[in-house]
Amino acid sequence: MLNPEDHILSWTKSPFSSEIKSEANLALTEFQKGITSPLTDAYAIPLEFGTGGIRGKIGNGVGRMNLYTVGRAALGFVRHLLKHHKKPSIVIAYDSRRMSKEFATISAGVAAKLGVKVRIFPTVTPTPLLSYAVRYYKASGGIVITASHNPPEYNGFKAYLSDGGQLVPPDDGLIIKNIESIENWNEIEFVEVKSKEYKKFVTLVGKDCFKAYLSDLKKAKLQSKAKPADRKKLKVVYSPLHGTGGEFMKATLNAFGYKSVFLVPEQKKPDGEFPTVKYPNPEEKEALALCEKYAKLKKAPIFIATDPDADRLGVGIRRGDGEYEYLNGNQIGSIMAAYLSEKVSSKKSKINYHLIKTIVTTDLQTSIAKKNKIKIANVLTGFKYIAEEMKALDSKKSDKFLFGGEESYGYLPVPFVRDKDSLSSALLFLEILAEKKDLLHYLNEIYIKYGLFRESLYSLTLEGSAGQTKIKSAIESLRKQELVGKSIGERAVISVIDYGTLTAKGKAKPSVFKGMPKSNVIQLELSGDAKLTIRPSGTEPKVKIYSSFRSLTDIKKESEIPDAWDELGKEIQFAEKEFLKLAGLA
C-alpha cells in the first residue's frame, strides 16, 4: 500500500497529461514542505470505501473522482467478480450529475476489456432500479454512479453484488484490497464506445426491466382499502430535484391509479448543476420550497420529493390551516412501519414478519414491532446491512421481510429490491394517505399507541486530514471514559455500546453485536428509552450525533403532544451539547 508521498509521485508520471503532472508536482513540493492544503489532500489521501462506496469531489488526484479513480474502482470490483464467477455479468446505472455518464461508460469499458458482459441503462435511472435490475437479469453485480444528495461538485461509485445489495463484509474488504493493489495507473485500460470490444460486451437495458419492476410491485400488495376514485382525485405534487426520479415516479404512481401527479416544472428535468437548490436533498426544507409553492397553488394534500438518485423520499403534509408539515425520515418510516405492522398483525398467520432498521433509527419502530409481534432487527448504518438481513431471510420459508428503513429518509416496503427505494415507498405512503385521509392524525395515534419519540441529527463538518484526525481522537476519547452512571440532564447513562471494539457496558448485553462487523460507532443508552450515538460519516467529512428520546410523560391525548414534543426538543438540544463536551468537540 502506497504512502501519501508515493500517491502524489504516481500522478507525476505516465499515463497522465502534462497539466495533471504539473499539478501533481506542485502538490509534491507543498507536501515535502509540510504544507497541508486541498491540493495536497487531493493527491495524497485516497478516496475510501464508506457506507456507500467511494464518493468525493470531481477533480485530479487519488482523493478525487476522475476517470482514473473510477476506472481503478471498476477494475478492482470486476477482478473480484472474475475470481468468484465463471462468466460474470454486471448492470450499470448512473444519475444526472456532472461526469456520471462518462464514469458509467468508463466502468462498462473496463469490464468489457476483461470479457465481462455489461448491461447499461440508456438514460439516468433511479438507484433502486439498479438494485432490482441486478436481480432481474441474474447478474453477478452492479455499479451505480451517483453522489446521492451531495452538492454538484461531488460524484460517487457504488458497487452491488448478485443479491442486489451493496458490498458488505467480507466482500467489501476483498474488493478494497483489489483496488488498493492497483498501484500503476497504466493498468487501467480504457475502451472506446465505438470499439469492437465495447460493442461485443456492452448492451443497453431494455424497457422490460421497469415493466417487470411494476409487475412485481403489483404482486407486493401494498394497496390499501382506498377506493379507486380516491386515488384518481388525490393531488400529488412531486419534485425529482433535478435528478433521476421524474418519469419513473410518475409512471409508477400512474400505474396504480394516481392520475393527478404534478411535477414541479423548474425541477423535473435531470440537471447535474441543481440550479434551483443549494443542496438537492429532500431532508432539507429549503430544497422543498418549490414543492410547497405548487402544493399550495393546487391545494394538494401532499407533496413529495426525491434526491438525485431517487432512493430517498421527503414528504410534506397539508395541515388544517393550509400550511404544510415537513415530516422527518423517522416519522415517514414509522408511519409506513406502523401501517404494515398493523395490517399483518390483524391477520392470523404462521408467518414471522421482520422489520429491520439501523441502530440510529427511532426506537418508535422497535415499540411498533413489539406491540404487533413483529420480529425486529437493528443493524449498522447503511442500507447494505438491511439488505444483508433480507438475504438471510430468503432461505427461511416461515419468515418474511416486511419493512426496512433508516432515519436518513430511506425506506423499503418490498422484498425484491435490496436498497432504499423511493418509488415503492412513495406508492405505499400515498396508499396510507388515500385510506387514512388525515396522516397527521394517524401519526398522533401512533405516538399515543406506541410512545412519543423525538429524534435529532447534529452534524459537525471537519474537512481534510486534520479534520479526520480530530474525529478519530474524539471517538477514542469517549472510548476511554467511564460513562455508565453519568447523568445527561434528567437521564442516566445505563449502557455504553461500542461497535468499534464490540464491547457493551452497563445494562446492554453482548448479544447486541450478533452478526455485526466492527464499526467506529459509540452509542449511549439513557434511562427512559433514550439514545445518543456518535459516528463518523462514511461518505462525507463529518462526525454525526444522533438522538432518539422517548417522552418521560405518558401521552394519552392528542392535545398533550405539542407540549411534550417541545419539551423533548429542549432536552435533546441540551443532551447534544453535553455529548459534544464529553467527546471534546464542543
XYZ file of C-alpha atoms in Angstrom:
586
model
C 0.000 0.000 0.000
C 1.423 3.365 -1.044
C 2.230 6.110 1.461
C 0.942 9.677 0.869
C 4.102 10.849 -0.909
C 4.101 7.827 -3.229
C 0.465 8.532 -4.094
C 1.448 12.032 -5.205
C 4.508 10.723 -7.121
C 2.337 8.258 -9.052
C 0.481 11.220 -10.606
C 3.699 12.864 -11.841
C 4.243 10.085 -14.433
C 2.518 8.331 -17.339
C -0.383 7.957 -18.176
C -1.298 11.450 -17.006
C -1.395 14.622 -19.094
C 1.264 17.302 -18.740
C -1.296 19.510 -16.961
C -2.019 16.842 -14.309
C 1.704 16.043 -13.923
C 2.443 19.723 -13.346
C -0.311 19.978 -10.712
C 0.918 16.785 -9.014
C 4.475 18.133 -8.886
C 3.193 21.297 -7.203
C 1.329 19.123 -4.673
C 4.548 17.162 -4.097
C 6.525 20.334 -3.419
C 3.910 21.571 -0.939
C 3.718 18.160 0.756
C 7.509 17.957 1.179
C 7.441 21.403 2.800
C 4.874 20.135 5.303
C 2.039 22.186 3.804
C -1.467 20.695 4.146
C -3.919 22.063 1.614
C -6.840 20.904 -0.552
C -4.267 20.309 -3.316
C -2.027 18.035 -1.217
C -5.065 16.203 0.186
C -6.352 15.601 -3.372
C -3.148 13.846 -4.409
C -2.023 12.264 -1.119
C -5.182 10.887 0.548
C -7.081 8.226 -1.442
C -10.862 8.069 -1.544
C -12.023 5.362 0.872
C -14.904 2.919 0.568
C -17.506 4.026 3.135
C -21.165 3.123 3.754
C -21.878 3.939 0.105
C -18.742 3.015 -1.875
C -16.440 5.882 -2.853
C -17.640 9.448 -3.013
C -15.798 12.730 -3.395
C -15.319 15.942 -5.298
C -14.623 15.730 -9.011
C -11.018 16.646 -9.807
C -7.495 15.359 -10.284
C -5.687 13.100 -7.836
C -6.205 9.864 -5.916
C -8.515 11.693 -3.488
C -10.899 12.962 -6.169
C -13.465 11.456 -8.517
C -11.979 11.256 -12.005
C -11.592 8.846 -14.929
C -8.706 7.079 -13.223
C -10.077 6.671 -9.689
C -13.392 5.459 -11.118
C -11.603 3.177 -13.584
C -9.482 1.797 -10.734
C -12.572 1.107 -8.583
C -14.294 -0.607 -11.530
C -11.196 -2.694 -12.287
C -10.815 -3.846 -8.674
C -14.513 -4.706 -8.491
C -14.634 -6.600 -11.807
C -11.491 -8.567 -10.916
C -13.261 -9.683 -7.737
C -16.265 -10.887 -9.761
C -13.975 -12.785 -12.146
C -12.467 -14.652 -9.180
C -15.885 -15.724 -7.892
C -17.946 -16.324 -11.062
C -17.247 -18.397 -14.174
C -18.991 -15.975 -16.520
C -19.698 -12.785 -14.575
C -22.006 -10.052 -15.797
C -22.839 -6.609 -14.419
C -25.511 -3.933 -14.713
C -24.587 -0.227 -14.616
C -26.742 2.820 -13.885
C -25.968 6.497 -13.437
C -27.618 9.697 -12.206
C -27.837 13.249 -13.569
C -24.575 14.561 -12.083
C -21.511 16.003 -13.746
C -19.470 13.205 -15.370
C -21.966 10.481 -14.369
C -22.497 9.167 -17.893
C -18.742 9.297 -18.595
C -17.936 7.404 -15.382
C -20.588 4.792 -16.207
C -19.219 4.368 -19.722
C -15.640 4.022 -18.428
C -16.754 1.373 -15.918
C -18.517 -0.525 -18.715
C -15.374 -0.342 -20.852
C -13.150 -1.636 -18.041
C -15.484 -4.648 -17.674
C -15.665 -5.182 -21.436
C -11.865 -5.238 -21.659
C -11.888 -8.190 -19.256
C -14.577 -10.008 -21.243
C -17.384 -9.318 -18.766
C -20.896 -8.802 -20.137
C -22.436 -5.437 -19.239
C -25.968 -4.078 -19.366
C -26.044 -0.306 -19.013
C -29.154 1.822 -18.587
C -29.653 4.119 -21.620
C -30.587 7.151 -19.530
C -30.383 8.478 -15.965
C -32.002 5.909 -13.682
C -33.024 5.639 -10.003
C -30.602 3.642 -7.842
C -33.330 1.215 -6.615
C -33.909 0.145 -10.219
C -30.217 -0.761 -10.494
C -30.624 -2.971 -7.414
C -33.722 -4.522 -8.991
C -32.013 -4.980 -12.390
C -29.109 -6.929 -10.864
C -31.626 -9.459 -9.535
C -33.863 -9.339 -12.621
C -31.009 -10.112 -15.025
C -29.373 -12.561 -12.561
C -26.182 -10.525 -12.852
C -23.077 -11.092 -10.710
C -23.018 -7.472 -9.626
C -23.859 -3.876 -10.377
C -22.441 -0.380 -10.375
C -24.256 2.914 -9.932
C -22.597 6.271 -10.467
C -24.104 8.747 -8.022
C -23.286 11.041 -5.116
C -26.857 10.936 -3.872
C -27.791 14.330 -2.365
C -24.317 15.936 -2.287
C -23.601 19.322 -3.943
C -22.876 19.472 -7.720
C -19.073 19.178 -7.404
C -19.403 15.633 -5.979
C -19.851 12.248 -7.588
C -19.558 8.653 -6.439
C -19.244 4.968 -7.321
C -21.362 2.310 -5.580
C -20.977 -1.418 -6.155
C -23.547 -4.182 -5.699
C -23.327 -7.971 -5.552
C -25.637 -10.604 -7.057
C -28.328 -10.288 -4.370
C -28.848 -6.645 -5.402
C -27.371 -5.319 -2.148
C -24.323 -3.127 -1.677
C -20.985 -4.536 -0.596
C -20.767 -5.983 2.903
C -18.032 -7.935 4.728
C -16.107 -9.962 3.726
C -16.552 -8.971 0.061
C -16.026 -5.257 0.682
C -12.615 -5.930 2.268
C -11.542 -8.207 -0.586
C -12.633 -5.655 -3.193
C -10.872 -2.819 -1.350
C -7.665 -4.924 -1.360
C -8.103 -5.479 -5.092
C -8.489 -1.750 -5.677
C -5.560 -0.791 -3.438
C -3.327 -3.344 -5.175
C -3.649 -1.343 -8.411
C -0.691 0.987 -7.857
C 0.212 1.516 -11.503
C -2.381 3.718 -13.209
C -1.347 2.239 -16.573
C -3.107 -0.997 -15.538
C -6.456 0.676 -16.212
C -7.325 0.146 -19.861
C -9.962 2.476 -21.256
C -12.158 1.179 -24.060
C -13.793 3.430 -26.647
C -17.587 3.139 -27.007
C -17.194 2.629 -30.751
C -14.642 -0.176 -30.349
C -15.387 -3.822 -31.188
C -14.766 -4.852 -27.559
C -17.291 -2.385 -26.201
C -19.932 -3.294 -28.772
C -19.392 -7.012 -28.184
C -19.810 -6.978 -24.414
C -21.962 -3.913 -23.638
C -25.712 -3.752 -24.331
C -28.469 -1.420 -23.189
C -31.041 -2.272 -20.517
C -34.433 -2.624 -22.183
C -37.863 -1.335 -21.174
C -38.707 -4.851 -19.959
C -36.791 -4.203 -16.720
C -39.005 -1.352 -15.475
C -42.134 -3.179 -16.661
C -41.091 -6.186 -14.573
C -40.476 -3.898 -11.571
C -44.031 -2.511 -11.850
C -45.390 -6.047 -12.190
C -43.595 -7.149 -9.011
C -44.829 -4.006 -7.258
C -48.424 -5.033 -8.026
C -47.751 -8.519 -6.644
C -46.383 -6.974 -3.429
C -49.956 -5.973 -2.467
C -49.173 -2.574 -0.994
C -52.632 -1.362 -1.990
C -54.807 -0.114 0.851
C -58.579 -0.139 1.340
C -58.826 3.165 -0.564
C -61.351 3.420 -3.402
C -60.073 3.838 -6.989
C -61.869 7.202 -7.155
C -59.941 8.420 -4.089
C -56.636 7.576 -5.762
C -57.649 9.192 -9.023
C -58.577 12.542 -7.494
C -55.712 12.693 -4.957
C -53.498 15.626 -5.954
C -49.780 14.927 -5.575
C -47.045 17.496 -6.194
C -43.690 15.842 -6.888
C -40.121 17.016 -7.455
C -37.195 14.816 -8.511
C -34.885 17.744 -7.553
C -33.234 17.701 -10.995
C -32.464 14.000 -10.604
C -33.486 10.622 -11.974
C -36.934 10.145 -10.448
C -39.154 12.263 -12.708
C -40.651 9.975 -15.339
C -40.116 6.806 -13.285
C -42.053 8.134 -10.289
C -44.869 9.493 -12.415
C -45.170 6.226 -14.341
C -45.181 4.215 -11.092
C -47.894 6.282 -9.437
C -49.966 6.478 -12.626
C -49.842 2.670 -12.925
C -51.556 2.400 -9.529
C -54.334 4.875 -10.281
C -52.787 8.168 -9.141
C -53.589 10.307 -12.166
C -53.127 13.779 -10.632
C -49.331 13.766 -10.235
C -47.885 17.208 -10.919
C -44.115 17.516 -11.492
C -42.507 20.776 -10.333
C -41.637 22.295 -13.756
C -38.403 24.022 -12.667
C -37.009 20.769 -11.218
C -38.416 17.964 -13.341
C -35.585 17.669 -15.892
C -32.268 15.998 -14.966
C -29.608 18.659 -14.361
C -26.367 17.988 -12.504
C -25.938 21.665 -11.633
C -29.095 21.563 -9.441
C -29.768 25.230 -10.285
C -32.806 25.812 -8.042
C -31.454 24.377 -4.768
C -28.418 24.773 -2.540
C -28.430 21.038 -1.780
C -30.592 18.564 -3.760
C -31.620 16.823 -0.573
C -35.231 16.077 0.450
C -34.050 16.229 4.089
C -33.522 19.992 3.635
C -36.600 22.214 3.919
C -35.033 24.758 1.524
C -34.877 22.109 -1.236
C -38.646 21.579 -0.977
C -39.664 25.248 -1.248
C -40.916 24.919 -4.846
C -42.797 21.744 -3.919
C -44.618 23.640 -1.201
C -45.301 26.585 -3.511
C -47.052 24.396 -6.110
C -48.797 22.298 -3.461
C -50.378 25.496 -2.093
C -51.380 26.654 -5.581
C -53.023 23.321 -6.321
C -54.340 22.781 -2.789
C -52.697 19.366 -2.790
C -52.862 17.366 0.462
C -49.286 16.171 -0.057
C -46.029 16.944 -1.806
C -43.146 14.525 -2.211
C -39.544 14.890 -3.350
C -36.673 12.527 -4.101
C -32.931 13.062 -4.125
C -30.947 12.922 -7.411
C -30.644 9.115 -7.489
C -34.230 8.689 -6.255
C -33.560 6.359 -3.366
C -34.591 8.853 -0.625
C -38.056 10.316 -0.147
C -39.130 13.530 1.595
C -42.765 14.428 2.356
C -44.889 17.446 3.267
C -48.465 17.035 4.537
C -51.109 19.795 4.453
C -52.386 20.804 7.879
C -55.837 22.101 8.694
C -54.606 25.707 8.439
C -53.416 25.194 4.850
C -49.708 25.195 5.770
C -47.521 22.097 5.317
C -45.945 19.876 7.939
C -42.493 18.631 6.873
C -42.159 15.087 8.176
C -38.687 13.798 9.026
C -37.289 10.421 7.979
C -38.133 8.766 11.280
C -41.754 9.921 11.061
C -42.189 8.882 7.417
C -40.664 5.475 8.112
C -42.680 4.979 11.305
C -45.977 5.712 9.531
C -45.155 3.010 6.971
C -43.830 0.598 9.620
C -46.953 1.037 11.778
C -49.350 0.672 8.848
C -47.716 -2.503 7.525
C -47.287 -3.994 11.012
C -50.917 -3.364 11.934
C -52.031 -4.762 8.586
C -50.254 -8.121 9.007
C -50.891 -8.440 12.752
C -54.644 -8.212 12.144
C -54.462 -11.422 10.075
C -53.949 -14.853 11.597
C -50.776 -16.188 10.012
C -47.929 -18.569 10.801
C -45.509 -16.247 9.021
C -42.863 -14.448 11.084
C -42.689 -10.924 9.686
C -39.475 -8.942 10.086
C -38.866 -5.218 10.453
C -35.237 -4.128 10.028
C -33.839 -0.732 10.980
C -30.467 0.855 11.619
C -29.135 1.460 15.141
C -29.635 5.239 14.738
C -33.229 4.990 13.524
C -36.009 5.771 16.018
C -36.892 3.186 18.634
C -40.516 4.072 17.996
C -40.241 1.372 15.324
C -38.990 -1.100 17.951
C -42.087 -0.320 20.022
C -44.320 -0.721 16.935
C -42.780 -4.088 16.077
C -43.007 -5.485 19.618
C -46.661 -4.477 20.142
C -47.619 -6.102 16.834
C -45.491 -9.223 17.436
C -43.216 -8.422 14.506
C -39.571 -9.535 14.654
C -37.231 -6.530 14.922
C -33.551 -6.340 13.981
C -31.117 -3.459 14.433
C -28.205 -3.175 12.003
C -25.303 -0.802 11.447
C -25.867 2.419 9.493
C -26.006 1.771 5.766
C -28.809 0.150 3.812
C -26.418 -2.603 2.752
C -26.812 -4.125 6.227
C -30.599 -4.154 5.872
C -30.107 -5.937 2.526
C -27.816 -8.451 4.238
C -30.544 -9.288 6.784
C -33.040 -9.646 3.924
C -30.696 -12.098 2.204
C -30.614 -14.238 5.358
C -34.451 -14.330 5.365
C -34.565 -15.637 1.775
C -33.738 -19.165 2.920
C -36.476 -19.285 5.574
C -39.944 -20.346 4.418
C -41.775 -19.202 7.550
C -40.090 -15.780 7.666
C -40.855 -12.728 5.535
C -39.368 -9.271 5.219
C -41.976 -6.603 5.988
C -40.192 -3.243 6.086
C -36.735 -1.741 6.318
C -35.727 1.829 6.975
C -33.197 4.342 8.160
C -33.670 7.804 9.596
C -31.943 9.442 6.624
C -35.123 9.293 4.504
C -34.505 5.798 3.115
C -37.196 3.092 3.244
C -38.036 -0.234 1.633
C -41.501 -1.849 1.809
C -40.883 -4.617 -0.808
C -38.636 -7.711 -0.815
C -37.490 -7.649 -4.453
C -35.247 -4.555 -4.193
C -32.217 -4.543 -1.903
C -31.635 -0.829 -1.449
C -33.783 2.040 -0.259
C -36.491 2.707 -2.802
C -38.418 5.956 -3.134
C -40.740 4.574 -5.825
C -42.325 1.768 -3.797
C -42.139 3.920 -0.642
C -43.997 6.819 -2.276
C -46.655 4.426 -3.526
C -47.163 2.930 -0.039
C -47.240 6.364 1.574
C -49.923 7.568 -0.839
C -51.908 4.383 -0.217
C -51.876 5.129 3.516
C -52.945 8.723 2.856
C -55.726 7.602 0.494
C -57.060 5.240 3.182
C -56.485 7.234 6.379
C -57.226 10.696 4.873
C -55.599 12.577 7.797
C -51.994 11.395 8.111
C -51.047 13.836 10.871
C -53.883 12.442 12.981
C -52.678 8.914 12.175
C -49.134 9.875 13.255
C -50.505 11.175 16.563
C -52.421 7.928 17.014
C -49.114 6.095 16.535
C -47.473 8.249 19.226
C -50.308 7.605 21.686
C -50.317 3.871 20.986
C -46.572 3.201 20.850
C -44.910 6.127 22.655
C -43.949 9.707 21.775
C -40.412 9.698 20.381
C -38.449 12.632 19.011
C -35.152 12.456 17.145
C -32.395 14.788 16.052
C -29.258 14.665 13.921
C -26.375 17.030 14.633
C -23.567 17.106 12.050
C -20.165 18.701 12.566
C -18.096 19.202 9.391
C -14.325 18.794 9.797
C -12.577 18.999 6.408
C -9.231 17.487 5.346
C -6.713 15.265 7.090
C -6.727 17.493 10.202
C -10.497 17.049 10.431
C -10.241 13.276 10.118
C -7.668 13.193 12.912
C -9.919 15.257 15.194
C -12.904 12.970 14.541
C -10.860 9.857 15.337
C -9.418 11.317 18.547
C -12.900 12.433 19.736
C -14.299 8.922 19.423
C -11.172 7.406 21.028
C -11.575 9.860 23.914
C -15.162 8.660 24.508
C -13.989 5.059 24.291
C -11.618 5.565 27.250
C -14.119 7.291 29.542
C -16.238 5.585 32.197
C -19.637 6.844 31.083
C -22.072 4.392 32.741
C -23.758 6.154 35.656
C -23.081 9.674 34.384
C -26.107 11.966 34.094
C -27.129 13.855 30.984
C -29.912 16.163 32.076
C -32.621 14.159 33.815
C -31.427 10.848 32.373
C -28.679 8.496 33.482
C -26.349 6.636 31.130
C -27.348 2.995 31.652
C -25.330 1.401 28.824
C -22.369 2.144 26.559
C -22.331 0.122 23.343
C -19.044 0.319 21.433
C -19.446 -1.086 17.930
C -15.755 -0.464 17.226
C -14.476 -2.815 19.933
C -17.695 -4.888 20.181
C -17.906 -4.285 23.924
C -21.029 -3.483 25.930
C -21.001 -1.891 29.382
C -23.887 -1.418 31.800
C -27.281 -2.980 31.051
C -26.567 -3.728 27.365
C -25.815 -7.365 26.521
C -23.062 -8.575 24.144
C -25.800 -10.200 22.007
C -26.493 -6.695 20.624
C -23.479 -7.266 18.322
C -24.705 -10.612 16.941
C -23.586 -10.946 13.325
C -22.273 -7.367 13.172
C -18.887 -6.344 11.806
C -16.898 -3.738 13.719
C -17.793 -0.098 13.073
C -16.412 3.070 14.613
C -19.658 3.922 16.430
C -20.388 4.534 20.108
C -23.936 4.539 21.447
C -25.131 5.591 24.887
C -28.405 4.195 26.200
C -30.087 6.526 28.685
C -32.877 5.918 31.171
C -36.412 6.458 29.912
C -35.841 4.895 26.488
C -33.352 7.396 25.030
C -30.183 7.025 22.955
C -27.236 9.168 21.871
C -24.996 7.857 19.086
C -21.791 9.226 17.569
C -20.256 8.075 14.297
C -18.053 9.485 11.545
C -19.830 9.751 8.184
C -18.825 7.065 5.720
C -19.091 9.394 2.727
C -18.547 12.969 3.969
C -16.001 14.813 6.191
C -18.444 14.901 9.106
C -18.995 13.488 12.558
C -22.663 12.849 13.313
C -24.568 12.732 16.595
C -27.949 11.007 16.546
C -30.502 11.447 19.332
C -33.660 9.407 19.931
C -35.633 10.282 23.084
C -38.947 8.956 24.336
C -41.079 11.367 26.325
C -40.920 10.855 30.074
C -44.597 11.855 30.130
C -47.192 9.164 29.379
C -49.196 10.650 26.480
C -52.888 9.762 26.429
C -54.457 12.519 24.288
C -53.534 14.374 21.081
C -53.778 17.693 22.910
C -50.855 16.642 25.156
C -48.471 16.033 22.250
C -47.340 19.624 21.347
C -46.076 20.495 24.845
C -44.389 17.116 25.309
C -42.812 17.468 21.831
C -41.353 20.882 22.692
C -40.030 19.529 25.981
C -38.285 16.688 24.158
C -36.722 19.200 21.747
C -35.198 21.190 24.626
C -33.982 18.019 26.289
C -32.318 16.762 23.102
C -30.621 20.119 22.463
C -29.095 20.037 25.943
C -28.065 16.380 25.563
C -26.306 17.042 22.237
C -24.214 19.823 23.801
C -23.276 17.607 26.756
C -22.325 14.750 24.417
C -20.138 17.068 22.321
C -18.390 18.212 25.520
C -17.749 14.598 26.528
C -16.214 13.966 23.072
C -14.088 17.123 23.229
C -15.890 18.610 20.228
C -17.771 21.438 21.944
